[in-house]
Amino acid sequence: DGGITQSPKYLFRKEGQNVTLSCEQNLNHDAMYWYRQDPGQGLRLIYYSQIVNDFQKGDIAEGYSVSREKKESFPLTVTSAQKNPTAFYLCASSRVNYGYTFGSGTRLTVV
Amino acid sequence: AQSVSQHNHHVILSEAASLELGCNYSYGGTVNLFWYVQYPGQHLQLLLKYFSGDPLVKGIKGFEAEFIKSKFSFNLRKPSVQWSDTAEYFCAVNAHGGSQGNLIFGKGTKLSVKP
């Protein structure tokens, strides 16, 4: 089955640590996206990538970093510079200008 | 900048009631419009989408939405809701033809259906 796999499902981070969230897709989609979902705030775009080796900042990129070395993979690193990292993180992929396919998400908690 | 407004944060209905969730967007050009649904504990799923053609779009599970260009609206409707429709609903807009393919989402509307 084609789809998007996010791992881990739950992640706990100590203050000051960097953590990396995995996102892999086998849909052969060119574009991939990272969103953050907070209660009452909908989905806010962190980073997106339209092609391999290229990515752009979204609305709330501060404290995050990404890479796109392969078409299938778009990992997100939450750095210690992110002041409020506790949230639900969603990865998505699409063909450009079409609807998205979402992963099942990673819930990150700072302890 | 583009934005999407969903008018209701939380809607509570009894089973068999009719549903209409409002969505307005701010963008003057051609747009693609979407409604996504997130059932409790599940990931986001596409409910329906509008790209062009008939402005009345039918989606899964009896949902439909009407694109009214003059009102910049894309309201979601269902004639008779069921308890299983309890979920959070997100409207999203994509500026068609732009260099960016990313969707702008509204803040979501929680729908609670009482049995």
Short mmCIF file of C-alpha atoms in Angstrom, two decimals:
data_model
loop_
_atom_site.label_atom_id
_atom_site.label_comp_id
_atom_site.label_asym_id
_atom_site.label_seq_id
_atom_site.Cartn_x
_atom_site.Cartn_y
_atom_site.Cartn_z
CA ASP A 1 0.00 0.00 0.00
CA GLY A 2 1.24 3.50 -0.80
CA GLY A 3 1.31 6.03 1.96
CA ILE A 4 3.25 8.15 4.41
CA THR A 5 4.95 6.74 7.46
CA GLN A 6 5.84 8.93 10.39
CA SER A 7 7.91 7.70 13.29
CA PRO A 8 7.94 7.56 16.17
CA LYS A 9 4.30 7.96 17.14
CA TYR A 10 5.25 9.42 20.52
CA LEU A 11 8.48 11.19 21.39
CA PHE A 12 9.72 12.67 24.62
CA ARG A 13 12.47 15.24 24.65
CA LYS A 14 14.43 16.74 27.48
CA GLU A 15 14.92 20.48 27.43
CA GLY A 16 18.02 21.43 25.45
CA GLN A 17 17.98 18.35 23.27
CA ASN A 18 17.56 18.15 19.53
CA VAL A 19 15.22 15.46 18.23
CA THR A 20 14.51 14.26 14.69
CA LEU A 21 11.10 13.17 13.44
CA SER A 22 11.03 10.79 10.51
CA CYS A 23 8.74 11.03 7.48
CA GLU A 24 8.89 8.59 4.58
CA GLN A 25 6.56 8.31 1.57
CA ASN A 26 6.28 5.75 -1.21
CA LEU A 27 3.75 7.65 -3.28
CA ASN A 28 6.34 9.10 -5.65
CA HIS A 29 5.12 12.58 -4.71
CA ASP A 30 7.43 15.47 -5.46
CA ALA A 31 6.30 17.76 -2.65
CA MET A 32 6.50 17.14 1.08
CA TYR A 33 5.43 19.27 4.02
CA TRP A 34 5.69 19.54 7.77
CA TYR A 35 2.86 21.02 9.80
CA ARG A 36 2.43 21.60 13.48
CA GLN A 37 -1.02 21.12 14.99
CA ASP A 38 -1.96 22.79 18.26
CA PRO A 39 -5.45 22.78 19.82
CA GLY A 40 -7.55 25.65 18.47
CA GLN A 41 -4.85 26.79 16.05
CA GLY A 42 -5.33 24.43 13.14
CA LEU A 43 -2.31 23.39 11.11
CA ARG A 44 0.62 25.73 10.69
CA LEU A 45 3.27 25.18 8.05
CA ILE A 46 6.82 24.67 9.31
CA TYR A 47 8.77 23.73 6.18
CA TYR A 48 8.02 22.41 2.73
CA SER A 49 9.96 20.95 -0.15
CA GLN A 50 8.89 20.85 -3.78
CA ILE A 51 11.88 18.89 -5.09
CA VAL A 52 14.87 16.98 -3.79
CA ASN A 53 17.67 19.09 -2.31
CA ASP A 54 15.44 22.13 -2.01
CA PHE A 55 13.17 23.31 0.79
CA GLN A 56 11.51 26.51 1.94
CA LYS A 57 10.54 27.97 5.28
CA GLY A 58 6.90 28.06 6.17
CA ASP A 59 5.14 30.33 8.64
CA ILE A 60 6.76 29.02 11.82
CA ALA A 61 10.22 27.71 10.81
CA GLU A 62 12.18 29.17 13.72
CA GLY A 63 13.73 26.44 15.85
CA TYR A 64 13.26 23.75 13.21
CA SER A 65 15.43 22.35 10.43
CA VAL A 66 14.83 19.89 7.58
CA SER A 67 16.66 18.08 4.82
CA ARG A 68 15.51 16.53 1.54
CA GLU A 69 18.30 14.30 0.31
CA LYS A 70 15.92 11.72 -1.15
CA LYS A 71 12.52 12.08 -2.75
CA GLU A 72 11.01 9.62 -0.28
CA SER A 73 12.28 11.21 2.92
CA PHE A 74 11.79 14.56 4.64
CA PRO A 75 13.01 14.44 8.26
CA LEU A 76 12.30 17.30 10.65
CA THR A 77 14.69 18.25 13.45
CA VAL A 78 13.27 20.11 16.41
CA THR A 79 16.19 22.01 17.87
CA SER A 80 16.77 23.36 21.34
CA ALA A 81 16.03 26.83 19.91
CA GLN A 82 12.34 25.96 19.55
CA LYS A 83 10.80 27.57 22.63
CA ASN A 84 7.57 25.60 22.74
CA PRO A 85 8.07 22.29 20.95
CA THR A 86 5.34 20.27 22.64
CA ALA A 87 2.82 19.66 19.83
CA PHE A 88 1.47 17.20 17.30
CA TYR A 89 3.55 17.14 14.12
CA LEU A 90 2.09 16.11 10.79
CA CYS A 91 3.96 15.26 7.61
CA ALA A 92 2.23 15.34 4.23
CA SER A 93 3.07 14.83 0.60
CA SER A 94 1.40 15.82 -2.65
CA ARG A 95 1.77 16.34 -6.31
CA VAL A 96 2.15 20.09 -6.74
CA ASN A 97 -1.23 21.90 -6.59
CA TYR A 98 -3.16 18.79 -5.56
CA GLY A 99 -4.53 17.64 -2.26
CA TYR A 100 -2.31 16.21 0.40
CA THR A 101 -1.85 12.76 1.85
CA PHE A 102 -1.09 12.97 5.54
CA GLY A 103 0.88 10.72 7.84
CA SER A 104 -0.50 9.62 11.19
CA GLY A 105 1.59 12.16 13.10
CA THR A 106 4.16 12.31 15.88
CA ARG A 107 3.25 13.67 19.29
CA LEU A 108 6.27 15.38 20.82
CA THR A 109 6.38 16.19 24.52
CA VAL A 110 9.09 18.07 26.33
CA VAL A 111 9.80 16.65 29.77
CA ALA B 1 -1.27 36.99 2.63
CA GLN B 2 -3.75 34.20 2.13
CA SER B 3 -5.89 33.20 5.07
CA VAL B 4 -8.75 30.85 5.81
CA SER B 5 -11.48 31.54 8.35
CA GLN B 6 -13.71 28.91 9.86
CA HIS B 7 -16.55 30.58 11.68
CA ASN B 8 -17.33 28.06 14.38
CA HIS B 9 -14.86 26.60 16.82
CA HIS B 10 -17.22 23.95 18.19
CA VAL B 11 -20.59 22.80 16.87
CA ILE B 12 -22.86 20.47 18.81
CA LEU B 13 -25.73 18.74 17.01
CA SER B 14 -28.13 15.91 17.62
CA GLU B 15 -28.24 12.97 15.23
CA ALA B 16 -30.29 13.63 12.07
CA ALA B 17 -29.78 17.39 12.33
CA SER B 18 -28.49 19.22 9.28
CA LEU B 19 -24.95 20.55 9.25
CA GLU B 20 -23.34 23.57 7.67
CA LEU B 21 -19.79 24.58 8.52
CA GLY B 22 -18.61 27.92 7.24
CA CYS B 23 -15.32 28.58 5.46
CA ASN B 24 -14.14 31.82 3.93
CA TYR B 25 -10.80 32.54 2.34
CA SER B 26 -8.92 35.65 1.35
CA TYR B 27 -7.26 35.35 -2.04
CA GLY B 28 -8.30 37.10 -5.20
CA GLY B 29 -7.02 34.63 -7.76
CA THR B 30 -7.91 31.11 -8.77
CA VAL B 31 -7.93 28.67 -5.89
CA ASN B 32 -8.19 24.99 -5.14
CA LEU B 33 -10.34 24.29 -2.10
CA PHE B 34 -10.40 21.35 0.28
CA TRP B 35 -12.14 20.01 3.33
CA TYR B 36 -10.26 17.56 5.54
CA VAL B 37 -11.62 15.57 8.46
CA GLN B 38 -9.79 14.23 11.49
CA TYR B 39 -11.68 11.58 13.45
CA PRO B 40 -10.64 11.09 17.08
CA GLY B 41 -7.24 9.41 17.22
CA GLN B 42 -6.89 9.23 13.46
CA HIS B 43 -4.95 11.13 10.84
CA LEU B 44 -6.30 13.79 8.52
CA GLN B 45 -8.31 12.51 5.58
CA LEU B 46 -9.53 14.29 2.49
CA LEU B 47 -13.30 14.77 2.57
CA LEU B 48 -13.75 16.58 -0.72
CA LYS B 49 -12.02 19.03 -3.03
CA TYR B 50 -12.83 21.65 -5.63
CA PHE B 51 -10.53 22.45 -8.54
CA SER B 52 -12.85 23.67 -11.29
CA GLY B 53 -16.22 23.01 -12.92
CA ASP B 54 -19.43 22.43 -10.98
CA PRO B 55 -19.21 24.54 -7.83
CA LEU B 56 -21.26 21.98 -5.90
CA VAL B 57 -18.85 19.24 -4.91
CA LYS B 58 -19.84 15.91 -3.44
CA GLY B 59 -17.47 14.07 -1.16
CA ILE B 60 -17.38 10.94 0.92
CA LYS B 61 -19.92 9.96 3.57
CA GLY B 62 -22.69 12.19 2.22
CA PHE B 63 -20.83 15.47 2.61
CA GLU B 64 -20.96 18.21 0.02
CA ALA B 65 -19.59 21.73 -0.32
CA GLU B 66 -20.49 24.70 -2.45
CA PHE B 67 -17.94 27.10 -3.85
CA ILE B 68 -19.36 30.62 -4.10
CA LYS B 69 -16.69 32.71 -5.76
CA SER B 70 -18.40 36.05 -5.12
CA LYS B 71 -18.47 35.34 -1.40
CA PHE B 72 -15.02 33.69 -1.22
CA SER B 73 -16.75 30.83 0.55
CA PHE B 74 -16.64 27.04 0.52
CA ASN B 75 -19.14 25.88 3.13
CA LEU B 76 -19.44 22.22 4.05
CA ARG B 77 -22.90 20.66 4.36
CA LYS B 78 -24.56 17.39 5.28
CA PRO B 79 -28.35 16.96 5.38
CA SER B 80 -28.42 14.53 8.30
CA VAL B 81 -25.46 13.94 10.61
CA GLN B 82 -24.64 10.73 12.42
CA TRP B 83 -22.82 10.12 15.68
CA SER B 84 -19.90 8.79 13.63
CA ASP B 85 -19.44 12.25 12.08
CA THR B 86 -18.01 13.46 15.38
CA ALA B 87 -14.61 14.82 14.33
CA GLU B 88 -12.65 17.96 13.64
CA TYR B 89 -13.09 19.51 10.20
CA PHE B 90 -10.52 21.68 8.46
CA CYS B 91 -11.00 23.89 5.43
CA ALA B 92 -7.91 24.53 3.30
CA VAL B 93 -7.00 26.67 0.31
CA ASN B 94 -4.25 26.40 -2.26
CA ALA B 95 -3.45 29.29 -4.60
CA HIS B 96 -3.73 27.70 -8.01
CA GLY B 97 -0.89 28.28 -10.39
CA GLY B 98 1.41 29.78 -7.83
CA SER B 99 4.97 28.68 -7.28
CA GLN B 100 4.02 27.25 -3.96
CA GLY B 101 1.82 24.22 -3.64
CA ASN B 102 1.29 24.46 0.08
CA LEU B 103 -2.14 24.53 1.62
CA ILE B 104 -3.30 27.19 4.04
CA PHE B 105 -5.56 25.68 6.70
CA GLY B 106 -8.29 27.16 8.81
CA LYS B 107 -8.21 26.65 12.56
CA GLY B 108 -10.71 23.84 12.40
CA THR B 109 -14.24 23.23 13.65
CA LYS B 110 -14.97 20.50 16.15
CA LEU B 111 -18.24 18.74 15.51
CA SER B 112 -19.84 16.79 18.33
CA VAL B 113 -22.91 14.75 17.42
CA LYS B 114 -25.10 13.58 20.29
CA PRO B 115 -26.71 10.16 19.86
#
